[in-house]
mmCIF file of C-alpha atoms in Angstrom:
data_model
loop_
_atom_site.group_PDB
_atom_site.id
_atom_site.type_symbol
_atom_site.label_atom_id
_atom_site.label_comp_id
_atom_site.label_asym_id
_atom_site.label_seq_id
_atom_site.Cartn_x
_atom_site.Cartn_y
_atom_site.Cartn_z
ATOM 1 C CA MET W 7 78.908 96.634 54.248
ATOM 2 C CA VAL W 8 79.887 95.207 57.611
ATOM 3 C CA VAL W 9 80.839 97.655 60.274
ATOM 4 C CA SER W 10 82.917 96.607 63.247
ATOM 5 C CA PRO W 11 82.924 98.506 66.572
ATOM 6 C CA LEU W 12 86.705 98.067 66.393
ATOM 7 C CA SER W 13 86.970 99.982 63.220
ATOM 8 C CA ASN W 14 86.291 103.160 65.099
ATOM 9 C CA ALA W 15 88.074 102.397 68.284
ATOM 10 C CA ARG W 16 91.045 104.227 69.784
ATOM 11 C CA PHE W 17 93.345 102.229 71.855
ATOM 12 C CA PRO W 18 95.786 104.302 74.189
ATOM 13 C CA VAL W 19 99.036 102.863 73.166
ATOM 14 C CA PRO W 20 101.841 104.581 75.031
ATOM 15 C CA LEU W 21 103.366 107.332 73.257
ATOM 16 C CA GLU W 22 107.143 108.439 73.516
ATOM 17 C CA TRP W 23 109.051 111.275 71.776
ATOM 18 C CA GLY W 24 112.222 113.317 72.159
ATOM 19 C CA VAL W 25 112.262 116.981 73.128
ATOM 20 C CA PRO W 26 115.045 118.879 72.044
ATOM 21 C CA PRO W 27 116.252 121.813 74.217
ATOM 22 C CA GLY W 28 115.086 125.341 73.020
ATOM 23 C CA ALA W 29 112.918 128.216 73.822
ATOM 24 C CA ASP W 30 109.530 126.916 72.612
ATOM 25 C CA ALA W 31 110.341 123.094 73.494
ATOM 26 C CA VAL W 32 108.599 122.913 76.932
ATOM 27 C CA PRO W 33 105.180 124.638 75.897
ATOM 28 C CA ALA W 34 105.043 122.539 72.839
ATOM 29 C CA ALA W 35 105.846 119.320 74.821
ATOM 30 C CA ARG W 36 103.172 120.088 77.651
ATOM 31 C CA ARG W 37 100.669 120.856 75.051
ATOM 32 C CA LEU W 38 101.342 117.660 73.238
ATOM 33 C CA VAL W 39 100.705 115.733 76.431
ATOM 34 C CA VAL W 40 97.360 117.324 76.773
ATOM 35 C CA ALA W 41 96.423 116.875 73.241
ATOM 36 C CA ILE W 42 97.377 113.214 73.478
ATOM 37 C CA LEU W 43 95.176 112.641 76.563
ATOM 38 C CA ARG W 44 92.163 114.548 74.875
ATOM 39 C CA GLU W 45 92.644 112.198 71.909
ATOM 40 C CA TRP W 46 92.522 109.198 73.883
ATOM 41 C CA GLY W 47 89.378 110.361 75.731
ATOM 42 C CA VAL W 48 90.909 109.938 79.132
ATOM 43 C CA PRO W 49 87.973 110.724 81.532
ATOM 44 C CA VAL W 50 89.699 113.728 83.621
ATOM 45 C CA SER W 51 88.235 117.066 84.270
ATOM 46 C CA ASP W 52 89.634 120.216 82.875
ATOM 47 C CA ASP W 53 91.106 121.147 86.262
ATOM 48 C CA ALA W 54 92.918 117.761 86.205
ATOM 49 C CA LEU W 55 94.134 118.368 82.749
ATOM 50 C CA GLN W 56 95.529 121.518 83.766
ATOM 51 C CA ASP W 57 97.302 119.732 86.736
ATOM 52 C CA VAL W 58 98.693 117.194 84.357
ATOM 53 C CA GLU W 59 99.926 119.950 82.005
ATOM 54 C CA LEU W 60 101.666 122.023 84.805
ATOM 55 C CA CYS W 61 103.274 119.032 86.111
ATOM 56 C CA ALA W 62 104.583 117.876 82.711
ATOM 57 C CA SER W 63 105.885 121.531 82.134
ATOM 58 C CA GLU W 64 107.919 121.296 85.393
ATOM 59 C CA VAL W 65 109.334 117.847 84.826
ATOM 60 C CA ILE W 66 110.221 118.491 81.208
ATOM 61 C CA ALA W 67 111.699 121.963 82.028
ATOM 62 C CA ASN W 68 113.959 120.362 84.829
ATOM 63 C CA ALA W 69 115.190 117.685 82.489
ATOM 64 C CA LEU W 70 116.160 120.258 79.752
ATOM 65 C CA LEU W 71 117.681 122.558 82.170
ATOM 66 C CA HIS W 72 119.798 120.102 84.046
ATOM 67 C CA ALA W 73 120.768 117.796 81.133
ATOM 68 C CA GLY W 74 121.264 120.676 78.818
ATOM 69 C CA GLU W 75 120.379 118.351 76.035
ATOM 70 C CA ARG W 76 117.359 116.471 74.462
ATOM 71 C CA CYS W 77 115.059 114.411 76.932
ATOM 72 C CA VAL W 78 112.472 111.684 76.195
ATOM 73 C CA VAL W 79 108.857 112.215 77.203
ATOM 74 C CA SER W 80 106.349 109.167 77.415
ATOM 75 C CA VAL W 81 102.773 109.288 78.271
ATOM 76 C CA ARG W 82 100.698 106.324 79.294
ATOM 77 C CA TRP W 83 97.111 105.608 80.372
ATOM 78 C CA ARG W 84 96.728 102.793 82.816
ATOM 79 C CA GLY W 85 92.855 102.514 83.134
ATOM 80 C CA GLY W 86 92.343 104.888 85.999
ATOM 81 C CA ARG W 87 95.681 106.758 86.130
ATOM 82 C CA VAL W 88 97.746 108.857 83.681
ATOM 83 C CA ARG W 89 101.593 108.438 83.926
ATOM 84 C CA VAL W 90 104.136 110.849 82.325
ATOM 85 C CA GLU W 91 107.748 109.909 82.347
ATOM 86 C CA VAL W 92 110.715 112.318 81.401
ATOM 87 C CA ALA W 93 114.042 110.589 80.867
ATOM 88 C CA ASP W 94 117.394 112.331 80.584
ATOM 89 C CA ARG W 95 121.025 111.791 80.562
ATOM 90 C CA CYS W 96 121.846 113.716 83.748
ATOM 91 C CA SER W 97 122.922 111.869 86.788
ATOM 92 C CA GLU W 98 122.091 114.679 89.138
ATOM 93 C CA LEU W 99 119.335 113.528 91.518
ATOM 94 C CA PRO W 100 115.953 115.546 91.457
ATOM 95 C CA LEU W 101 115.722 117.918 94.442
ATOM 96 C CA ARG W 102 112.339 119.089 95.454
ATOM 97 C CA GLU W 103 113.327 121.911 97.714
ATOM 98 C CA ARG W 104 115.929 124.546 98.056
ATOM 99 C CA ASP W 105 116.743 127.300 100.442
ATOM 100 C CA ALA W 106 114.334 130.182 100.734
ATOM 101 C CA GLU W 107 116.603 132.637 98.904
ATOM 102 C CA SER W 108 117.033 130.399 95.875
ATOM 103 C CA THR W 109 115.013 131.401 92.648
ATOM 104 C CA GLY W 110 114.576 127.749 91.556
ATOM 105 C CA GLY W 111 113.980 124.276 92.669
ATOM 106 C CA ARG W 112 110.338 124.654 93.592
ATOM 107 C CA GLY W 113 109.001 122.818 90.668
ATOM 108 C CA LEU W 114 108.967 119.247 92.172
ATOM 109 C CA LEU W 115 107.250 120.682 95.068
ATOM 110 C CA LEU W 116 104.451 121.781 92.850
ATOM 111 C CA VAL W 117 104.528 118.210 91.261
ATOM 112 C CA GLU W 118 104.257 116.710 94.716
ATOM 113 C CA ALA W 119 101.412 118.949 95.458
ATOM 114 C CA LEU W 120 99.285 118.373 92.271
ATOM 115 C CA ALA W 121 100.133 114.792 91.265
ATOM 116 C CA HIS W 122 98.774 111.706 93.019
ATOM 117 C CA ALA W 123 102.073 110.317 93.131
ATOM 118 C CA TRP W 124 105.657 111.030 91.610
ATOM 119 C CA GLY W 125 109.164 109.716 91.803
ATOM 120 C CA TRP W 126 112.329 108.900 89.815
ATOM 121 C CA TYR W 127 114.475 105.906 89.072
ATOM 122 C CA PRO W 128 118.096 105.625 87.743
ATOM 123 C CA THR W 129 118.738 104.575 83.927
ATOM 124 C CA GLY W 130 121.830 103.497 82.447
ATOM 125 C CA SER W 131 123.151 107.013 81.855
ATOM 126 C CA GLY W 132 120.837 109.270 83.622
ATOM 127 C CA LYS W 133 117.439 108.996 85.248
ATOM 128 C CA THR W 134 113.630 109.066 84.620
ATOM 129 C CA VAL W 135 111.279 111.225 86.584
ATOM 130 C CA TRP W 136 107.687 110.322 86.605
ATOM 131 C CA PHE W 137 104.297 111.562 87.993
ATOM 132 C CA GLU W 138 100.726 110.100 88.084
ATOM 133 C CA CYS W 139 97.392 111.704 88.178
ATOM 134 C CA LEU W 140 94.205 109.762 88.831
ATOM 135 C CA GLU W 141 91.098 110.167 86.930
ATOM 136 C CA SER W 142 89.066 112.707 88.464
ATOM 137 C CA ALA W 143 85.965 112.063 90.550
ATOM 138 C CA GLU W 144 83.792 113.949 87.994
ATOM 139 C CA ALA W 145 84.860 113.855 84.434
ATOM 140 C CA PRO W 146 83.277 114.245 81.025
ATOM 141 C CA CYS W 147 81.482 111.005 80.415
ATOM 142 C CA PRO W 148 82.620 108.989 77.455
ATOM 143 C CA THR W 149 79.007 108.882 76.226
ATOM 144 C CA HIS W 150 79.421 111.809 73.811
ATOM 145 C CA GLY W 151 78.412 114.427 76.436
ATOM 146 C CA TRP W 152 75.288 113.087 77.539
ATOM 147 C CA GLY W 153 76.198 113.532 81.250
ATOM 148 C CA THR W 154 79.087 113.277 83.587
ATOM 149 C CA ALA W 155 80.772 110.018 84.911
ATOM 150 C CA GLN W 156 80.864 109.800 88.744
ATOM 151 C CA ASP W 157 83.757 107.947 90.480
ATOM 152 C CA LEU W 158 82.424 104.396 90.605
ATOM 153 C CA ARG W 159 84.485 103.563 93.828
ATOM 154 C CA VAL W 160 82.317 105.813 95.673
ATOM 155 C CA LEU W 161 79.128 104.334 94.359
ATOM 156 C CA HIS W 162 80.684 100.841 95.199
ATOM 157 C CA GLU W 163 81.409 101.790 98.820
ATOM 158 C CA VAL W 164 77.741 103.125 99.178
ATOM 159 C CA ALA W 165 76.347 99.765 97.888
#
């Protein structure tokens, strides 16, 4: 029997799915984002995964709240950064701050604080809001738990 290393390989192909409005939609969608990243073996720390989960929760909740209908979530891993995009059919632009008396509107401030980058772009009938998080400086090593992976850019700078 010939065994190829590719027979067990997992390639992180971008994933996309629709999220319908509903009471349990946001928690289920954010857990799915984290489950995808774990399945792909993305080298991020638990703290970084929590940041991704919180950012995903905020962006998905905003899309469902303002559009009032289904949104589309996509997750990508571009070697070194995780990108989550949420598309909706609401033309209202995302606002990242409100007056001090407002009970909402602070979610994007949180995304701005936790993500390494975020933004939005218009689509045909709405917009897509996205955020990216970089791999953490110290993350679980893809060598089956035999240590930790250090940020190689730091090592390169020292050399």
